[in-house]
Amino acid sequence: MGTHRRPKPPSRARIATLGVAAGAVSLLPTQSQAAPKPTADEVRKQVEKLYEEAEAPTEEYNGIREQQQKLQREVDGAQDRLARKQHEINELREKIGPLAASQYRSGAIDPSVQLFLSSDPDDYLDKAEALGRTGDRQTAALRALEGKQRELAQERADAAKRLKALNEARNEAAKKKDEVQGKLTKARKLLNSLTAEQRARMEAAQGREDAASGSSDAPASYNGPASGRAKTAIDFAYAQLGKPYEWGSTGPDSYDCSGLVGAAWRSAGVSLPRTVKQMYDAGRKVAQSDLQPGDIIYWYNDSQHNGIYIGDGKAIHAPRTGKNIEITQVSYMPFYAASRP
């Protein structure tokens, strides 16, 4: 009697797969199920978030650019030193006379020169002197040439190292630039997706929000209690009211947050580092209860956003892309710390 083999039951994984496949058809979106377009308020919140996310890489970009400029100056200096060393070597070769002439002019290498060009020129010179192969003046010239050649090799190595660091900084700056521009491009696309009516509603909502926060970018004159350098810095910042925020900019037509703070204090003869983080690290910290006009306010954290305290619970700052330099309440954003230049 033959055995009747029962069909193998499907595995649980197979059942789950079939179930998903069966349900997938009913889950496919139809025209009527398409996700609704975001409202003006939703777009505004997304755009604000993108602008806020762009601030940190902007400050990183500023720091890298500052490092890049320093490295560029070092590379330029190294190249100048290389040129001078090469000129000195060329002059020494001319002074060596017949010994060098056979190598550098006729191409016929004298045995003495061949020894000199070995891996240990000092050893050659010691032996040559012992054998009387060189005169005192010739020996001195050869020793000087050997020393300059070593210096030249060291300068070349240093220049190559600096050039490599410069290229790495350039690449890193380009990445940060792409990161910022990517977020700003996404924000622009969101704004462009709005109808004229939605845009008007969004701008009205932004206006109401600015009014609630006490923000204003209208031209004004400072009449607070600051004096000396702090007053000079604040007066400069006031003169920038209404100018646009532009990431990576230090003026005079536009600024980012740390660009404005640095330019204001520079007008008072105080040189500050370039980025929010560097300013925070370098400044003398003061408690919020001890704030004085001219102090630097840091919002969110120690590396994202800053401005200048002007008294009466207010600060002047360059807010973000799409907005102008303005006066706002310190409490409008999460206060993190303050420092005094």
CSV table of C-alpha atoms in Angstrom, one decimal:
chain,number,residue,atom,x,y,z
A,1,MET,CA,0.0,0.0,0.0
A,2,GLY,CA,1.5,3.3,-1.0
A,3,THR,CA,1.9,6.1,1.5
A,4,HIS,CA,0.0,9.3,0.9
A,5,ARG,CA,2.3,12.3,1.5
A,6,ARG,CA,0.5,15.3,2.9
A,7,PRO,CA,1.5,18.6,1.4
A,8,LYS,CA,4.0,20.5,3.6
A,9,PRO,CA,2.3,23.4,5.4
A,10,PRO,CA,3.6,26.9,4.5
A,11,SER,CA,6.1,28.3,7.0
A,12,ARG,CA,5.2,31.2,9.2
A,13,ALA,CA,7.6,33.5,7.3
A,14,ARG,CA,5.9,32.4,4.0
A,15,ILE,CA,2.4,33.1,5.5
A,16,ALA,CA,3.6,36.5,6.6
A,17,THR,CA,5.1,37.3,3.2
A,18,LEU,CA,1.9,36.3,1.4
A,19,GLY,CA,-0.1,38.4,3.8
A,20,VAL,CA,2.0,41.4,3.2
A,21,ALA,CA,1.8,40.9,-0.6
A,22,ALA,CA,-1.9,40.5,-0.5
A,23,GLY,CA,-2.4,43.6,1.6
A,24,ALA,CA,0.1,45.6,-0.5
A,25,VAL,CA,-2.4,46.1,-3.3
A,26,SER,CA,-5.0,47.6,-1.0
A,27,LEU,CA,-2.4,49.8,0.6
A,28,LEU,CA,-1.2,51.4,-2.7
A,29,PRO,CA,-2.3,55.1,-2.6
A,30,THR,CA,-5.0,56.0,-5.1
A,31,GLN,CA,-5.3,59.5,-6.5
A,32,SER,CA,-7.8,60.4,-3.7
A,33,GLN,CA,-5.4,59.0,-1.1
A,34,ALA,CA,-2.4,61.2,-2.1
A,35,ALA,CA,-0.8,63.1,0.8
A,36,PRO,CA,-2.2,66.6,1.1
A,37,LYS,CA,0.1,69.5,0.4
A,38,PRO,CA,1.6,71.0,3.5
A,39,THR,CA,-0.2,74.1,4.9
A,40,ALA,CA,1.5,77.5,4.9
A,41,ASP,CA,2.1,77.1,8.7
A,42,GLU,CA,3.7,73.6,8.2
A,43,VAL,CA,5.9,75.0,5.4
A,44,ARG,CA,7.0,77.8,7.7
A,45,LYS,CA,7.9,75.4,10.5
A,46,GLN,CA,9.9,73.2,8.1
A,47,VAL,CA,11.7,76.2,6.7
A,48,GLU,CA,12.5,77.5,10.1
A,49,LYS,CA,13.9,74.1,11.1
A,50,LEU,CA,16.1,74.0,7.9
A,51,TYR,CA,17.4,77.5,8.6
A,52,GLU,CA,18.2,76.5,12.2
A,53,GLU,CA,19.9,73.3,11.0
A,54,ALA,CA,22.1,75.4,8.6
A,55,GLU,CA,23.5,77.5,11.4
A,56,ALA,CA,25.8,74.9,12.9
A,57,PRO,CA,27.5,73.9,9.6
A,58,THR,CA,27.8,77.6,8.8
A,59,GLU,CA,29.9,78.2,11.9
A,60,GLU,CA,31.9,75.1,11.1
A,61,TYR,CA,32.5,76.4,7.6
A,62,ASN,CA,33.6,79.8,9.1
A,63,GLY,CA,36.2,78.0,11.3
A,64,ILE,CA,37.5,75.9,8.4
A,65,ARG,CA,37.8,79.0,6.2
A,66,GLU,CA,39.7,80.8,8.9
A,67,GLN,CA,42.1,77.8,9.2
A,68,GLN,CA,42.3,77.7,5.4
A,69,GLN,CA,43.4,81.3,5.2
A,70,LYS,CA,46.1,80.7,7.8
A,71,LEU,CA,47.4,77.7,6.0
A,72,GLN,CA,47.4,79.6,2.7
A,73,ARG,CA,49.6,82.3,4.3
A,74,GLU,CA,51.9,79.5,5.6
A,75,VAL,CA,52.1,77.9,2.2
A,76,ASP,CA,52.9,81.2,0.6
A,77,GLY,CA,55.6,81.9,3.2
A,78,ALA,CA,57.1,78.4,2.6
A,79,GLN,CA,57.2,78.9,-1.1
A,80,ASP,CA,59.0,82.2,-0.6
A,81,ARG,CA,61.6,80.5,1.7
A,82,LEU,CA,62.0,77.7,-0.9
A,83,ALA,CA,62.8,80.3,-3.6
A,84,ARG,CA,65.3,82.1,-1.4
A,85,LYS,CA,67.0,78.8,-0.4
A,86,GLN,CA,67.2,77.7,-4.1
A,87,HIS,CA,68.8,81.1,-5.0
A,88,GLU,CA,71.4,80.7,-2.2
A,89,ILE,CA,72.2,77.2,-3.4
A,90,ASN,CA,72.6,78.5,-7.0
A,91,GLU,CA,75.0,81.2,-5.8
A,92,LEU,CA,77.0,78.7,-3.8
A,93,ARG,CA,77.3,76.4,-6.8
A,94,GLU,CA,78.8,79.2,-8.8
A,95,LYS,CA,81.4,79.8,-6.1
A,96,ILE,CA,82.5,76.2,-5.8
A,97,GLY,CA,84.3,76.6,-9.2
A,98,PRO,CA,85.9,73.8,-11.1
A,99,LEU,CA,84.5,71.1,-8.7
A,100,ALA,CA,80.9,72.0,-9.4
A,101,ALA,CA,81.5,73.2,-12.9
A,102,SER,CA,82.2,69.7,-14.1
A,103,GLN,CA,78.8,68.5,-12.8
A,104,TYR,CA,76.5,71.5,-13.3
A,105,ARG,CA,77.9,72.8,-16.6
A,106,SER,CA,79.6,70.1,-18.7
A,107,GLY,CA,77.7,67.1,-17.3
A,108,ALA,CA,81.0,65.2,-16.7
A,109,ILE,CA,80.9,64.3,-13.0
A,110,ASP,CA,84.2,64.6,-11.2
A,111,PRO,CA,84.9,61.6,-8.9
A,112,SER,CA,85.1,64.0,-6.0
A,113,VAL,CA,81.7,65.4,-6.8
A,114,GLN,CA,80.4,61.9,-7.2
A,115,LEU,CA,81.6,61.1,-3.7
A,116,PHE,CA,80.0,64.4,-2.4
A,117,LEU,CA,76.6,63.4,-3.9
A,118,SER,CA,76.7,60.1,-2.0
A,119,SER,CA,74.4,59.3,0.8
A,120,ASP,CA,76.8,60.8,3.4
A,121,PRO,CA,78.3,64.1,2.2
A,122,ASP,CA,79.8,64.8,5.6
A,123,ASP,CA,81.7,61.5,5.4
A,124,TYR,CA,82.9,62.4,2.0
A,125,LEU,CA,84.2,65.8,3.2
A,126,ASP,CA,86.0,64.3,6.1
A,127,LYS,CA,87.8,61.8,3.8
A,128,ALA,CA,88.4,64.4,1.1
A,129,GLU,CA,90.1,66.7,3.6
A,130,ALA,CA,92.2,63.8,4.9
A,131,LEU,CA,93.4,63.0,1.4
A,132,GLY,CA,94.0,66.6,0.5
A,133,ARG,CA,91.4,66.4,-2.3
A,134,THR,CA,89.9,69.8,-1.4
A,135,GLY,CA,91.3,73.2,-0.3
A,136,ASP,CA,90.0,75.1,2.7
A,137,ARG,CA,87.9,77.4,0.6
A,138,GLN,CA,86.5,74.6,-1.5
A,139,THR,CA,85.7,72.6,1.6
A,140,ALA,CA,83.9,75.5,3.3
A,141,ALA,CA,81.9,76.1,0.1
A,142,LEU,CA,80.9,72.4,-0.1
A,143,ARG,CA,79.9,72.3,3.5
A,144,ALA,CA,77.8,75.4,3.1
A,145,LEU,CA,76.2,73.9,0.0
A,146,GLU,CA,75.5,70.6,1.8
A,147,GLY,CA,73.9,72.5,4.6
A,148,LYS,CA,71.7,74.6,2.3
A,149,GLN,CA,70.6,71.5,0.4
A,150,ARG,CA,69.5,69.9,3.7
A,151,GLU,CA,67.6,73.1,4.6
A,152,LEU,CA,66.0,73.1,1.2
A,153,ALA,CA,64.9,69.4,1.6
A,154,GLN,CA,63.4,70.3,5.0
A,155,GLU,CA,61.6,73.3,3.6
A,156,ARG,CA,60.2,71.2,0.8
A,157,ALA,CA,58.9,68.6,3.2
A,158,ASP,CA,57.3,71.3,5.4
A,159,ALA,CA,55.8,73.0,2.4
A,160,ALA,CA,54.4,69.7,1.1
A,161,LYS,CA,52.9,69.1,4.6
A,162,ARG,CA,51.3,72.5,4.7
A,163,LEU,CA,50.0,72.2,1.2
A,164,LYS,CA,48.4,68.8,2.0
A,165,ALA,CA,46.7,70.4,5.1
A,166,LEU,CA,45.5,73.3,2.9
A,167,ASN,CA,43.9,70.9,0.4
A,168,GLU,CA,42.2,69.0,3.1
A,169,ALA,CA,40.8,72.2,4.6
A,170,ARG,CA,39.6,73.2,1.1
A,171,ASN,CA,37.8,69.9,0.7
A,172,GLU,CA,36.2,70.1,4.2
A,173,ALA,CA,35.1,73.7,3.5
A,174,ALA,CA,33.5,72.6,0.3
A,175,LYS,CA,31.6,69.8,2.1
A,176,LYS,CA,30.3,72.2,4.7
A,177,LYS,CA,29.3,74.7,2.0
A,178,ASP,CA,27.4,72.0,0.2
A,179,GLU,CA,25.7,71.0,3.4
A,180,VAL,CA,24.5,74.6,4.1
A,181,GLN,CA,23.5,75.2,0.5
A,182,GLY,CA,21.6,71.9,0.4
A,183,LYS,CA,19.4,73.0,3.4
A,184,LEU,CA,18.9,76.5,2.0
A,185,THR,CA,17.9,75.0,-1.4
A,186,LYS,CA,15.4,72.7,0.2
A,187,ALA,CA,14.0,75.7,2.1
A,188,ARG,CA,13.6,77.7,-1.1
A,189,LYS,CA,11.9,74.9,-2.8
A,190,LEU,CA,9.4,74.6,0.1
A,191,LEU,CA,8.7,78.4,-0.1
A,192,ASN,CA,8.3,78.3,-3.9
A,193,SER,CA,5.7,75.5,-3.5
A,194,LEU,CA,3.4,78.0,-1.7
A,195,THR,CA,0.7,79.9,-3.6
A,196,ALA,CA,0.8,83.7,-3.4
A,197,GLU,CA,-2.1,83.6,-0.8
A,198,GLN,CA,-0.3,81.0,1.3
A,199,ARG,CA,2.9,83.1,1.2
A,200,ALA,CA,1.0,86.2,2.3
A,201,ARG,CA,-0.5,84.3,5.2
A,202,MET,CA,2.9,82.9,6.2
A,203,GLU,CA,4.5,86.4,6.1
A,204,ALA,CA,1.6,87.8,8.2
A,205,ALA,CA,2.1,85.0,10.8
A,206,GLN,CA,5.9,85.7,10.8
A,207,GLY,CA,5.1,89.4,11.4
A,208,ARG,CA,2.8,88.6,14.3
A,209,GLU,CA,5.5,86.3,15.8
A,210,ASP,CA,8.2,89.0,15.4
A,211,ALA,CA,5.9,91.5,17.1
A,212,ALA,CA,5.3,89.0,20.0
A,213,SER,CA,9.0,88.5,20.4
A,214,GLY,CA,9.7,92.3,20.4
A,215,SER,CA,11.8,91.9,17.2
A,216,SER,CA,12.5,94.9,15.0
A,217,ASP,CA,14.9,95.5,12.1
A,218,ALA,CA,13.9,99.2,11.7
A,219,PRO,CA,16.8,101.7,11.8
A,220,ALA,CA,17.3,103.0,15.3
A,221,SER,CA,19.9,104.8,17.5
A,222,TYR,CA,21.3,103.4,20.7
A,223,ASN,CA,20.6,105.4,23.8
A,224,GLY,CA,21.4,102.9,26.5
A,225,PRO,CA,23.9,103.0,29.3
A,226,ALA,CA,26.9,101.4,27.6
A,227,SER,CA,30.1,103.4,27.4
A,228,GLY,CA,33.6,103.1,26.0
A,229,ARG,CA,34.4,100.2,23.7
A,230,ALA,CA,31.1,98.5,24.4
A,231,LYS,CA,29.2,101.6,23.2
A,232,THR,CA,31.3,101.7,20.1
A,233,ALA,CA,30.5,98.1,19.3
A,234,ILE,CA,26.8,98.6,20.0
A,235,ASP,CA,26.6,101.7,17.9
A,236,PHE,CA,28.3,99.8,15.0
A,237,ALA,CA,25.7,97.0,15.3
A,238,TYR,CA,22.8,99.5,15.3
A,239,ALA,CA,24.1,100.9,12.1
A,240,GLN,CA,23.7,97.5,10.5
A,241,LEU,CA,20.0,97.1,11.4
A,242,GLY,CA,18.0,96.1,8.4
A,243,LYS,CA,21.0,94.6,6.5
A,244,PRO,CA,20.4,91.0,5.4
A,245,TYR,CA,21.7,87.9,7.1
A,246,GLU,CA,24.1,86.0,4.8
A,247,TRP,CA,25.8,82.8,5.9
A,248,GLY,CA,29.6,83.1,5.9
A,249,SER,CA,29.6,86.9,5.6
A,250,THR,CA,31.4,89.4,7.8
A,251,GLY,CA,30.1,92.6,6.1
A,252,PRO,CA,29.9,95.3,5.2
A,253,ASP,CA,26.6,94.7,3.2
A,254,SER,CA,25.5,91.5,5.0
A,255,TYR,CA,26.5,89.4,8.0
A,256,ASP,CA,26.0,86.0,9.7
A,257,CYS,CA,25.6,86.0,13.5
A,258,SER,CA,29.3,85.7,14.5
A,259,GLY,CA,30.3,87.9,11.6
A,260,LEU,CA,28.2,90.8,13.0
A,261,VAL,CA,29.5,90.3,16.6
A,262,GLY,CA,33.1,90.2,15.4
A,263,ALA,CA,32.7,93.3,13.1
A,264,ALA,CA,31.0,95.3,15.9
A,265,TRP,CA,33.8,94.6,18.4
A,266,ARG,CA,36.5,95.1,15.7
A,267,SER,CA,35.1,98.6,15.2
A,268,ALA,CA,35.9,99.2,18.9
A,269,GLY,CA,39.5,98.0,18.4
A,270,VAL,CA,38.9,94.5,19.9
A,271,SER,CA,39.8,91.5,17.8
A,272,LEU,CA,37.6,88.5,18.4
A,273,PRO,CA,37.9,84.9,16.9
A,274,ARG,CA,35.8,84.2,13.9
A,275,THR,CA,33.2,81.6,15.1
A,276,VAL,CA,30.6,81.4,17.8
A,277,LYS,CA,32.5,78.5,19.5
A,278,GLN,CA,35.8,80.3,19.4
A,279,MET,CA,34.2,83.5,20.8
A,280,TYR,CA,32.6,81.4,23.6
A,281,ASP,CA,35.9,79.7,24.4
A,282,ALA,CA,37.9,82.9,24.4
A,283,GLY,CA,35.5,85.2,26.4
A,284,ARG,CA,35.2,85.8,30.1
A,285,LYS,CA,31.9,84.1,31.1
A,286,VAL,CA,29.3,86.3,32.9
A,287,ALA,CA,26.1,85.2,34.6
A,288,GLN,CA,22.8,86.2,33.0
A,289,SER,CA,22.0,88.2,36.1
A,290,ASP,CA,25.3,90.2,35.6
A,291,LEU,CA,24.8,91.1,31.9
A,292,GLN,CA,26.1,94.4,30.8
A,293,PRO,CA,25.5,96.1,27.4
A,294,GLY,CA,28.1,94.9,24.9
A,295,ASP,CA,28.3,91.4,26.3
A,296,ILE,CA,28.0,88.5,23.9
A,297,ILE,CA,24.9,86.4,24.2
A,298,TYR,CA,24.9,82.7,23.2
A,299,TRP,CA,21.7,80.9,22.5
A,300,TYR,CA,20.9,77.2,22.2
A,301,ASN,CA,24.5,76.0,22.9
A,302,ASP,CA,28.1,77.2,22.8
A,303,SER,CA,28.5,76.9,19.0
A,304,GLN,CA,25.3,77.8,17.2
A,305,HIS,CA,24.1,81.4,17.5
A,306,ASN,CA,25.2,84.6,19.2
A,307,GLY,CA,24.4,88.3,19.4
A,308,ILE,CA,25.2,91.5,21.4
A,309,TYR,CA,23.4,92.4,24.6
A,310,ILE,CA,22.1,96.0,24.5
A,311,GLY,CA,20.3,96.2,27.9
A,312,ASP,CA,16.7,96.0,29.0
A,313,GLY,CA,16.6,92.3,28.3
A,314,LYS,CA,17.3,92.8,24.6
A,315,ALA,CA,20.0,91.9,22.1
A,316,ILE,CA,20.9,92.7,18.5
A,317,HIS,CA,21.8,89.9,16.2
A,318,ALA,CA,21.9,88.6,12.6
A,319,PRO,CA,19.0,86.0,12.8
A,320,ARG,CA,19.1,83.6,9.8
A,321,THR,CA,18.7,83.4,6.0
A,322,GLY,CA,15.6,85.4,4.9
A,323,LYS,CA,15.7,87.8,7.8
A,324,ASN,CA,17.6,91.1,8.5
A,325,ILE,CA,19.7,92.2,11.4
A,326,GLU,CA,17.3,93.0,14.2
A,327,ILE,CA,16.7,93.7,17.9
A,328,THR,CA,15.0,90.9,19.8
A,329,GLN,CA,14.3,89.9,23.4
A,330,VAL,CA,17.1,87.7,24.9
A,331,SER,CA,14.4,85.3,26.1
A,332,TYR,CA,12.9,84.8,22.7
A,333,MET,CA,15.5,81.9,22.2
A,334,PRO,CA,16.9,79.5,24.7
A,335,PHE,CA,19.6,81.4,26.6
A,336,TYR,CA,22.8,79.4,27.0
A,337,ALA,CA,25.6,81.7,28.2
A,338,ALA,CA,27.2,85.1,28.0
A,339,SER,CA,30.8,86.3,27.7
A,340,ARG,CA,32.5,89.7,28.0
A,341,PRO,CA,35.2,90.6,25.4
